[in-house]
CSV table of C-alpha atoms and ligand atoms in Angstrom, one decimal:
chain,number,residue,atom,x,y,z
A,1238,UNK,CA,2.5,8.5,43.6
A,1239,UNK,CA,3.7,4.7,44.5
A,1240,UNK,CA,6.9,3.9,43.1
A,1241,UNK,CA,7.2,2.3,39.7
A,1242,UNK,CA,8.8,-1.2,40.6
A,1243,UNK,CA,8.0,-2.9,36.6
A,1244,UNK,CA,9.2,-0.1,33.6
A,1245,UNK,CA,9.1,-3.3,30.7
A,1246,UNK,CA,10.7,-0.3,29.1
A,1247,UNK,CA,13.9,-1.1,30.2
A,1248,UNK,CA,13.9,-3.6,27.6
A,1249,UNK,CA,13.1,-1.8,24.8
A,1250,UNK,CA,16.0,0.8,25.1
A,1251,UNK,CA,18.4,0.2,22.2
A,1252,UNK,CA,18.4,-2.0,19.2
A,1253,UNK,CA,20.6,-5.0,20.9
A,1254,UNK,CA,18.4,-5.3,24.0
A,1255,UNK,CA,15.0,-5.4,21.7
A,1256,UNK,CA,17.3,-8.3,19.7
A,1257,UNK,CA,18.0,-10.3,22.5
A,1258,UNK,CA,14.4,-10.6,24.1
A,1259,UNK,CA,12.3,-10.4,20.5
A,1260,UNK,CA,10.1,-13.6,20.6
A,1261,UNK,CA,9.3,-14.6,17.1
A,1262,UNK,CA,11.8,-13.9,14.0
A,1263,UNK,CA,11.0,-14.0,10.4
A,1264,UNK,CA,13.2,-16.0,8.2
A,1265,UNK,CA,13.2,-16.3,3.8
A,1266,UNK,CA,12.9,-20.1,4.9
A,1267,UNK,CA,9.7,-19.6,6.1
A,1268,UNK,CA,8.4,-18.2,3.0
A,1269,UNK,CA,7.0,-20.1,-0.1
A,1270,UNK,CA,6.4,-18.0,-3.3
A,1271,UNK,CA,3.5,-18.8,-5.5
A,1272,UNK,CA,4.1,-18.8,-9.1
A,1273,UNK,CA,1.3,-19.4,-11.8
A,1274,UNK,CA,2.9,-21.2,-15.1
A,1275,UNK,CA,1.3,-21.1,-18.5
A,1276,UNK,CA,2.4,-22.9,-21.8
A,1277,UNK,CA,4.6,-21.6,-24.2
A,1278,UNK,CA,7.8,-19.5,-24.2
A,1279,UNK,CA,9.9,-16.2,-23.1
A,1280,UNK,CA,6.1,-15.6,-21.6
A,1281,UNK,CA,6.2,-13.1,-19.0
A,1282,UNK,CA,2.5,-11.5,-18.4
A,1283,UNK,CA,2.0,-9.0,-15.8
A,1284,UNK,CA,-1.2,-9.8,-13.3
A,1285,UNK,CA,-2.6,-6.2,-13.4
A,1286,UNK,CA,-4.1,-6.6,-10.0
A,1287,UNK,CA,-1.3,-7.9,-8.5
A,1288,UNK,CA,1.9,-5.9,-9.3
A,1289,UNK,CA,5.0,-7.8,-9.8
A,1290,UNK,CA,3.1,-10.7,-9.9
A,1291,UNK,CA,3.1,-12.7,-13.7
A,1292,UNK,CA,2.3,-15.3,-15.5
A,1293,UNK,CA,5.5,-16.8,-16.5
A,1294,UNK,CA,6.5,-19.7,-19.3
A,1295,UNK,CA,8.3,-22.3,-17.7
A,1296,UNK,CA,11.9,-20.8,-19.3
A,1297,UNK,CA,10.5,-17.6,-17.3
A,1298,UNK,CA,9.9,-19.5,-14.2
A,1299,UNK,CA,13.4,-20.6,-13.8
A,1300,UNK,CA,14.6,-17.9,-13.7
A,1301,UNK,CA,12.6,-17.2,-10.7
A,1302,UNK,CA,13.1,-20.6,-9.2
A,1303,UNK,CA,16.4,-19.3,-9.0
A,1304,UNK,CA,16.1,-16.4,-7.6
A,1305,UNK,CA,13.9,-17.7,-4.9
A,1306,UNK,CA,16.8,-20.8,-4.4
A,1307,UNK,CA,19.3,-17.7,-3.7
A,1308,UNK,CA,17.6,-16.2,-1.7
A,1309,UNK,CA,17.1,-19.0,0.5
A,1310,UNK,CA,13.0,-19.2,0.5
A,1311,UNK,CA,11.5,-22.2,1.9
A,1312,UNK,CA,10.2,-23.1,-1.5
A,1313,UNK,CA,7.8,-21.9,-4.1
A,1314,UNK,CA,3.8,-23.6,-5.1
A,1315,UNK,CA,2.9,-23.9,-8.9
A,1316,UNK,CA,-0.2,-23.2,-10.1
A,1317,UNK,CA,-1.1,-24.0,-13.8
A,1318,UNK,CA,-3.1,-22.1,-16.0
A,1319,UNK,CA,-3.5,-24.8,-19.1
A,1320,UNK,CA,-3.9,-24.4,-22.7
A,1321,UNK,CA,-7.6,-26.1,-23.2
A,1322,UNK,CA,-9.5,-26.3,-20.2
A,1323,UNK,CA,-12.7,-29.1,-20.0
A,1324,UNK,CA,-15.3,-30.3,-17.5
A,1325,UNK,CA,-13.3,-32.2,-15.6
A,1326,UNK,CA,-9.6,-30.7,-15.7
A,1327,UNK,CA,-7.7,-32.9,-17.6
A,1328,UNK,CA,-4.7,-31.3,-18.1
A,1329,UNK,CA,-4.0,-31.6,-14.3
A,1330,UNK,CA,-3.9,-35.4,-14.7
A,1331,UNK,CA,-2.1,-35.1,-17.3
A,1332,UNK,CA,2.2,-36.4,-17.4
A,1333,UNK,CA,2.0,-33.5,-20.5
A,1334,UNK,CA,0.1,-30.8,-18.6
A,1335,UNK,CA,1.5,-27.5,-17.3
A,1336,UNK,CA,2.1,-28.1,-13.7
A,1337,UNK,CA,3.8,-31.4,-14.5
A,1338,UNK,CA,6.0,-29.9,-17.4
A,1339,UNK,CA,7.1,-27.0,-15.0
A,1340,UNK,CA,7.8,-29.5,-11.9
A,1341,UNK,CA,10.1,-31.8,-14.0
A,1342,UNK,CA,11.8,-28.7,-16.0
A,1343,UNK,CA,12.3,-26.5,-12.8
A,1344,UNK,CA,13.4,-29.8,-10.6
A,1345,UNK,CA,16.2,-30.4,-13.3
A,1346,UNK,CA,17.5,-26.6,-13.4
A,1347,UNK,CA,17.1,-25.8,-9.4
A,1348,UNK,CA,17.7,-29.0,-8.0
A,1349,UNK,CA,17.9,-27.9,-4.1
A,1350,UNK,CA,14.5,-25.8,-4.6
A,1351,UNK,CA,11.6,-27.2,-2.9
A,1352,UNK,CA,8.6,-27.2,-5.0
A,1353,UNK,CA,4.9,-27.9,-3.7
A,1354,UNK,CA,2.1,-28.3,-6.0
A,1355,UNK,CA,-1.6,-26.7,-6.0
A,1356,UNK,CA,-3.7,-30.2,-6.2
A,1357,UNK,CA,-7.3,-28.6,-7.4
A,1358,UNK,CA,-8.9,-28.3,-10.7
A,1359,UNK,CA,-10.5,-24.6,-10.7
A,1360,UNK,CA,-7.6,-23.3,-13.1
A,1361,UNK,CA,-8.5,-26.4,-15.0
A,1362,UNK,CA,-12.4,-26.3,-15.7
A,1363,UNK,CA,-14.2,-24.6,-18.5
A,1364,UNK,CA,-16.7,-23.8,-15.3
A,1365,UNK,CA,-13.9,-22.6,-12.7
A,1366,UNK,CA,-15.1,-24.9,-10.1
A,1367,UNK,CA,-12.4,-26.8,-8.1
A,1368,UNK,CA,-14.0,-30.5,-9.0
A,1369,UNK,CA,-16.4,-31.8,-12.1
A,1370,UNK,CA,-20.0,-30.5,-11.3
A,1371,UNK,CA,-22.9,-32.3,-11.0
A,1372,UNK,CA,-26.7,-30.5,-10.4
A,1373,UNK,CA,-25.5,-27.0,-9.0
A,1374,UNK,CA,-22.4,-27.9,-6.9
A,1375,UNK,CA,-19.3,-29.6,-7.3
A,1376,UNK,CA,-19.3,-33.4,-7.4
A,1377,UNK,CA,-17.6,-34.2,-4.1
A,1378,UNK,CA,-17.0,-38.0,-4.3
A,1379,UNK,CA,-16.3,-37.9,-8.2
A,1380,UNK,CA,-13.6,-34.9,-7.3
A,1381,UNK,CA,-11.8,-37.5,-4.8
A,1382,UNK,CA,-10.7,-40.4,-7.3
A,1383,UNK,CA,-10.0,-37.0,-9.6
A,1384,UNK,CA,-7.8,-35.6,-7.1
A,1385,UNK,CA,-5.9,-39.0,-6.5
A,1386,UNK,CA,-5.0,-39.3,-10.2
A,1387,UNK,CA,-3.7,-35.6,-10.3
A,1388,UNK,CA,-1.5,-35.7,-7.1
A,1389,UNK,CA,0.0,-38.8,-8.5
A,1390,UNK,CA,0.9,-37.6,-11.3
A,1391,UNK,CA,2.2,-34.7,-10.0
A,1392,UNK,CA,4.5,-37.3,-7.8
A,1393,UNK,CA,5.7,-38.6,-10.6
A,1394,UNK,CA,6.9,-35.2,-12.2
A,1395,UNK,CA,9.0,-34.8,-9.2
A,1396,UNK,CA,7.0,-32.5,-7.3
A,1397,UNK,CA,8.5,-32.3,-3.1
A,1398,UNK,CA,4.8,-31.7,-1.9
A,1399,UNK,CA,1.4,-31.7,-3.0
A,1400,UNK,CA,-1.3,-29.0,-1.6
A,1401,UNK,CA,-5.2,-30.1,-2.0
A,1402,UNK,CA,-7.2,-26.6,-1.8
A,1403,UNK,CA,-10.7,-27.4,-2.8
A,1404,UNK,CA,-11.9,-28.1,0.7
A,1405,UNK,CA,-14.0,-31.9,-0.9
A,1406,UNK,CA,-14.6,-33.8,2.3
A,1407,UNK,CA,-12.5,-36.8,1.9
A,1408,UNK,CA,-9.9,-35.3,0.2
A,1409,UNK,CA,-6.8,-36.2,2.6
A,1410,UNK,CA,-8.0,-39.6,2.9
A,1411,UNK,CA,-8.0,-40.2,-1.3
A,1412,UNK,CA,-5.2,-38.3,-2.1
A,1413,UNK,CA,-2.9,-40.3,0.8
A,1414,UNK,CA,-4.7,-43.6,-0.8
A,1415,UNK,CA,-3.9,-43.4,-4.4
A,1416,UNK,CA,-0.3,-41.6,-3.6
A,1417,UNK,CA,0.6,-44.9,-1.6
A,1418,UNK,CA,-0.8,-47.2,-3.9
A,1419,UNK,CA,1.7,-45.8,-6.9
A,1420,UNK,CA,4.8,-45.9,-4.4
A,1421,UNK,CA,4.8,-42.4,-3.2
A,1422,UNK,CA,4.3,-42.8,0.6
A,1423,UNK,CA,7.1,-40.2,1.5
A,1424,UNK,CA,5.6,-37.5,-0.7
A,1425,UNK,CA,4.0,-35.2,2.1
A,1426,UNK,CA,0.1,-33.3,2.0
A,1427,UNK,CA,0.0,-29.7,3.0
A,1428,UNK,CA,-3.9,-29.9,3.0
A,1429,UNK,CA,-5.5,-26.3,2.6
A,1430,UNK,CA,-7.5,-27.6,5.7
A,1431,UNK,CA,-9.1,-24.0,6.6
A,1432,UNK,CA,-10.2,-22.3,3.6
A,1433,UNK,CA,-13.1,-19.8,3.7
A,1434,UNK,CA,-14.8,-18.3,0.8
A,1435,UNK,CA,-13.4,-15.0,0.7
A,1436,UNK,CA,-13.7,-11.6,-1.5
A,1437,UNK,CA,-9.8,-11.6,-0.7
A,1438,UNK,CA,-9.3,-14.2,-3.6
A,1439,UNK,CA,-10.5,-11.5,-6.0
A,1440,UNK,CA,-7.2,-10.7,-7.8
A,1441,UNK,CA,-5.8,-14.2,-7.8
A,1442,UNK,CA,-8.7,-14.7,-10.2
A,1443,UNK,CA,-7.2,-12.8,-12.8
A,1444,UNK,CA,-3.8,-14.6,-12.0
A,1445,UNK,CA,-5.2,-18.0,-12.2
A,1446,UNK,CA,-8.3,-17.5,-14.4
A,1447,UNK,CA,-10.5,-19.5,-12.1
A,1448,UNK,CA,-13.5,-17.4,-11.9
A,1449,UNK,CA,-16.4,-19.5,-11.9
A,1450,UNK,CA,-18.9,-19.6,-14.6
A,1451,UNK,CA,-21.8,-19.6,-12.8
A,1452,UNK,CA,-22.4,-19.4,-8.4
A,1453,UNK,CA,-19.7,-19.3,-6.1
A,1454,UNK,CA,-17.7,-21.7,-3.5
A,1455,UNK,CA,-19.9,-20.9,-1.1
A,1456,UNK,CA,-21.0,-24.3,-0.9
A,1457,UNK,CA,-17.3,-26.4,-0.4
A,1458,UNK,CA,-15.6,-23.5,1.4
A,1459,UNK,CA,-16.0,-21.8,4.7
A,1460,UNK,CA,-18.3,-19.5,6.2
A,1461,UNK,CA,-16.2,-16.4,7.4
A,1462,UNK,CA,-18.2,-16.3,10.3
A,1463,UNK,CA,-17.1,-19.7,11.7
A,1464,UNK,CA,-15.0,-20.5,14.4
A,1465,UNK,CA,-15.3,-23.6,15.9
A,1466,UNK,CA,-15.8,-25.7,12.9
A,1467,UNK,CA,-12.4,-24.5,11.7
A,1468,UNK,CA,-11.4,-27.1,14.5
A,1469,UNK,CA,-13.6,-29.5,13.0
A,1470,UNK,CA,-12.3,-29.4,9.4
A,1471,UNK,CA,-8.8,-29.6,11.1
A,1472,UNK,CA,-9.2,-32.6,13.0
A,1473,UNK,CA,-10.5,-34.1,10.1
A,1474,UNK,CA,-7.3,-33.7,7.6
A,1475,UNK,CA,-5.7,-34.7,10.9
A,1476,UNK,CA,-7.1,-37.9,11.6
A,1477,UNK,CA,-6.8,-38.5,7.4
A,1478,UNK,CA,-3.3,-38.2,7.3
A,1479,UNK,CA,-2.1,-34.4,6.4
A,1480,UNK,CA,1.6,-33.5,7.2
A,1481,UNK,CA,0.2,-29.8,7.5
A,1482,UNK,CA,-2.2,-28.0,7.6
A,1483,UNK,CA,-3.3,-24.6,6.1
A,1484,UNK,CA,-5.4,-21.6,7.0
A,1485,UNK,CA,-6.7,-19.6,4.2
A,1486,UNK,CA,-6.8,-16.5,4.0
A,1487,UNK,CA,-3.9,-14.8,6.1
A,1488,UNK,CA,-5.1,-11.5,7.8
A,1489,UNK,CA,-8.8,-11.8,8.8
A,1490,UNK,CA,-8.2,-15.4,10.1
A,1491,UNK,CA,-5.3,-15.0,12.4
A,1492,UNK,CA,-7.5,-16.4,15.1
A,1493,UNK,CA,-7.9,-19.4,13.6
A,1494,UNK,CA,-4.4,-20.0,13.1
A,1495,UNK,CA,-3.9,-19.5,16.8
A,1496,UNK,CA,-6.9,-21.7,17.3
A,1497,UNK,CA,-5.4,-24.8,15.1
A,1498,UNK,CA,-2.0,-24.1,16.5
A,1499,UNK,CA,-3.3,-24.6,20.3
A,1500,UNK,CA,-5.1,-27.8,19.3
A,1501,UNK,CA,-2.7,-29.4,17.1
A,1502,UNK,CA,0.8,-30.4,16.9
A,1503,UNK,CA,1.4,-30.1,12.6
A,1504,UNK,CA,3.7,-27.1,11.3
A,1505,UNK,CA,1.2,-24.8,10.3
A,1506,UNK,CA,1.3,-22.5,7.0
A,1507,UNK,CA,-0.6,-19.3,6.4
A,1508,UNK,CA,-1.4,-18.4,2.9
A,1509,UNK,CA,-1.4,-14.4,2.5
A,1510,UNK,CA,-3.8,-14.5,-0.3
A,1511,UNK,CA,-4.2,-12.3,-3.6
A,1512,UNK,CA,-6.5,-9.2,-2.2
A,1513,UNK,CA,-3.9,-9.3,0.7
A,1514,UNK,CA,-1.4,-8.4,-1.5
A,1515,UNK,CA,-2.9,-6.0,-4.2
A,1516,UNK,CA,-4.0,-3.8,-1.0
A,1517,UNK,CA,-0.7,-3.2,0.0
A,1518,UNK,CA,0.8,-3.1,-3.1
A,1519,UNK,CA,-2.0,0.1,-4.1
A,1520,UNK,CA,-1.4,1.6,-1.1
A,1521,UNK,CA,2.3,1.8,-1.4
A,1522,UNK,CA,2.1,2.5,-5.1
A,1523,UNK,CA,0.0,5.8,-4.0
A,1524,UNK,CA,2.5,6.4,-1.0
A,1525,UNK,CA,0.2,5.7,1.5
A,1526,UNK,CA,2.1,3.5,3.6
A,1527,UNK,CA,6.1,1.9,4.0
A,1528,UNK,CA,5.7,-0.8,1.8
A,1529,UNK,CA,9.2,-2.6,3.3
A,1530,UNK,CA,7.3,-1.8,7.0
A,1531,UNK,CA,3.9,-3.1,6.5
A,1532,UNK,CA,5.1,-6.4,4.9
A,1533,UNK,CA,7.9,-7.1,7.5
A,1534,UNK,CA,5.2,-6.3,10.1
A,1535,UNK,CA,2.5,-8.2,8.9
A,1536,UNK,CA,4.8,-11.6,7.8
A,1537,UNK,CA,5.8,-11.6,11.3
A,1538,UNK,CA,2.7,-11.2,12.5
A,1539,UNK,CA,1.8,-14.7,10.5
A,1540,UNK,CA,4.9,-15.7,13.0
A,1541,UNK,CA,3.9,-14.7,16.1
A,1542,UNK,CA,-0.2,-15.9,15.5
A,1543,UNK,CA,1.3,-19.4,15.1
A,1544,UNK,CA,2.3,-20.2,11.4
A,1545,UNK,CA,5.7,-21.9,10.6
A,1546,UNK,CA,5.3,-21.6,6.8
A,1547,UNK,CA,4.2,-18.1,4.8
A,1548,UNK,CA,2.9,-18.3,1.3
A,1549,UNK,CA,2.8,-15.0,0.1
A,1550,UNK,CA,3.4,-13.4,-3.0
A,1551,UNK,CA,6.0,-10.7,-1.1
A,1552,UNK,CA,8.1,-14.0,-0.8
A,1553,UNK,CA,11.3,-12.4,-2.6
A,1554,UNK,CA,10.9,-9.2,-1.7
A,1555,UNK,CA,10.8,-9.6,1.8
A,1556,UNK,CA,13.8,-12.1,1.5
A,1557,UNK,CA,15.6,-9.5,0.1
A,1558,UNK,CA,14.9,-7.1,2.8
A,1559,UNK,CA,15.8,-9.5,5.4
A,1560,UNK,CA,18.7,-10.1,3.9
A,1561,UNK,CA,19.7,-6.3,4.3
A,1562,UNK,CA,18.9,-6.2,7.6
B,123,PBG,C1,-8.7,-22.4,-5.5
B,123,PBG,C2,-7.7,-21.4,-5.0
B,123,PBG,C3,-7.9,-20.1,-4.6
B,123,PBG,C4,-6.7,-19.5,-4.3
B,123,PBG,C5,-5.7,-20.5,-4.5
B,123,PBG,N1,-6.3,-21.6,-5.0
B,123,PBG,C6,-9.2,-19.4,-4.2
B,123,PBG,C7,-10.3,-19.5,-5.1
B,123,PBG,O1,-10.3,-19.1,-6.3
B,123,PBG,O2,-11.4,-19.8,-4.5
B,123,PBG,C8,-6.5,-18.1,-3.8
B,123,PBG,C9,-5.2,-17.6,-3.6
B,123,PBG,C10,-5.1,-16.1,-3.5
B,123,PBG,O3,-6.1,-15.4,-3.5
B,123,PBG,O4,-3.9,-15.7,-3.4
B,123,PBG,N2,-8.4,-23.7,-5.3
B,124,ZN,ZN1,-9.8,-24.9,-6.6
């Protein structure tokens, strides 16, 4: 046999060689924790497809806020589930509304947290759909002017970042517009960019209680099958004016994140969605698999494909691990 000249074992032989040549490290900066807010007090609701995921009272959500501040995540993203909900989803362009009572209320108790706001209307709509809806689909132009009013009021709340998800064509464009216009040019748009209608939003339906009434998203988000349009829908929020850009969800679409982080030069996030989580979370519930493993694993994984920001629901819990570490 010819002698082995290249043994790339050599570098895996003890923990402090593997340290020194790993390529991609996991930090709780990198991860943003999604927290879904709902009105009244010492509320504190388990999601029972999500474990350790609730639906928290903004007292409640503080406490969290400050959990996530200590533990030194990049930041958390607030989802409101409002009292009324109406055809066009009011209460998110409302000062009064839920997200816009939880961003001033959490801003004054955890100054230093970065907070970044869901800008859609799904949680908000007797229908569930992400804009108002006219014939059988939502009404994209009427969502845009919609979707201005609600980023800016967010703005004015004191939210860090706002975060469009309801894939409208346009939506970069308005929300940039109508944020300038009232003064708030420095306030930055994570657009959900890449989001693909997905079973793997199942349990964040029950969290969010944004099921629609009737059809599906089929027709403003994705095709799971589609590669190079990804691209397209990127360079779009591009050329509109998005800080970042988002790929949605995590695991099946790690090739796109690649994809969009070859092309373009934003910080990418990845957003490990709902189904992500509860599949996990039932498999280590039955002792299947190493909980702590899978999720250290599969967060760096988000890493390596190309993402610079995480949202994921494991958010504390994997800053906690990292911290042991
Ligand atoms: C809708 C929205 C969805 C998620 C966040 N915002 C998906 C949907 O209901 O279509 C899913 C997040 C998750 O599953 O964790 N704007
Ligand atoms: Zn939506």
């Amino acid at each position: 046999m010819a002698q082995i000249i290249h043994r790339p074992r050599r570098l895996r032989k003890n923990p402090a060689i593997r340290r020194m040549v790993r390529e991609n490290h996991l930090h709780p900066e990198d991860l943003i924790l999604p927290l879904f807010l709902v009105p009244g007090e010492r509320i504190k609701k388990p999601v029972l497809s999500m474990p350790g995921v609730d639906q928290l009272s903004i007292d409640q959500a503080i406490e969290v806020a400050r959990q996530a501040q200590e533990l030194g995540l990049g930041g958390v993203i607030l989802f409101g589930i409002p009292a009324e909900k109406d055809a066009t989803g009011g209460d998110a362009r409302s000062q009064e509304g839920i997200v816009q009572q939880a961003i001033e209320q959490i801003k004054a108790a955890v100054p230093d947290l970065y907070l970044i706001a869901d800008t859609c209307f799904c949680e908000y709509t007797d229908h569930g759909h992400c804009g108002p809806i006219k014939g059988e689909s939502v009404d994209n132009d009427a969502t845009l002017t919609l979707l201005g009013e609600a980023a800016v009021v967010q703005a004015q709340a004191g939210v860090d970042m706002v975060a469009p998800s309801g894939m409208m064509d346009g939506m970069i464009q308005a929300i940039r517009g109508a944020l300038d216009t009232a003064g708030f040019e420095e306030v930055p748009i994570l657009s959900y960019a890449v989001k693909y209608a997905s079973a793997y939003y199942g349990p964040f339906r029950e969290a969010a209680e944004n099921t629609p009434s009737f059809g599906d998203r089929r027709s403003y988000q994705m095709d799971a099958a589609n590669r190079i349009e990804a691209l397209r829908e990127a360079a779009l929020d591009v050329e509109q004016g998005a800080d970042l850009l988002m790929v949605k969800p995590g695991l099946a679409y790690m090739d796109i994140l690649r994809d969009l982080k070859n092309h373009f030069q934003l910080p990418l996030a990845i957003y490990n969605v709902s189904g992500e989580y509860a599949m996990v979370k039932a498999a280590a519930q039955k002792g299947w698999i190493d909980e702590k493993g899978v999720v250290l694993e599969t967060l760096t994984g988000f890493k390596r494909a190309g993402a610079d920001l995480i949202l994921t629901y494991h958010a504390l819990d994997a800053a906690r691990w990292l911290s042991e570490a």
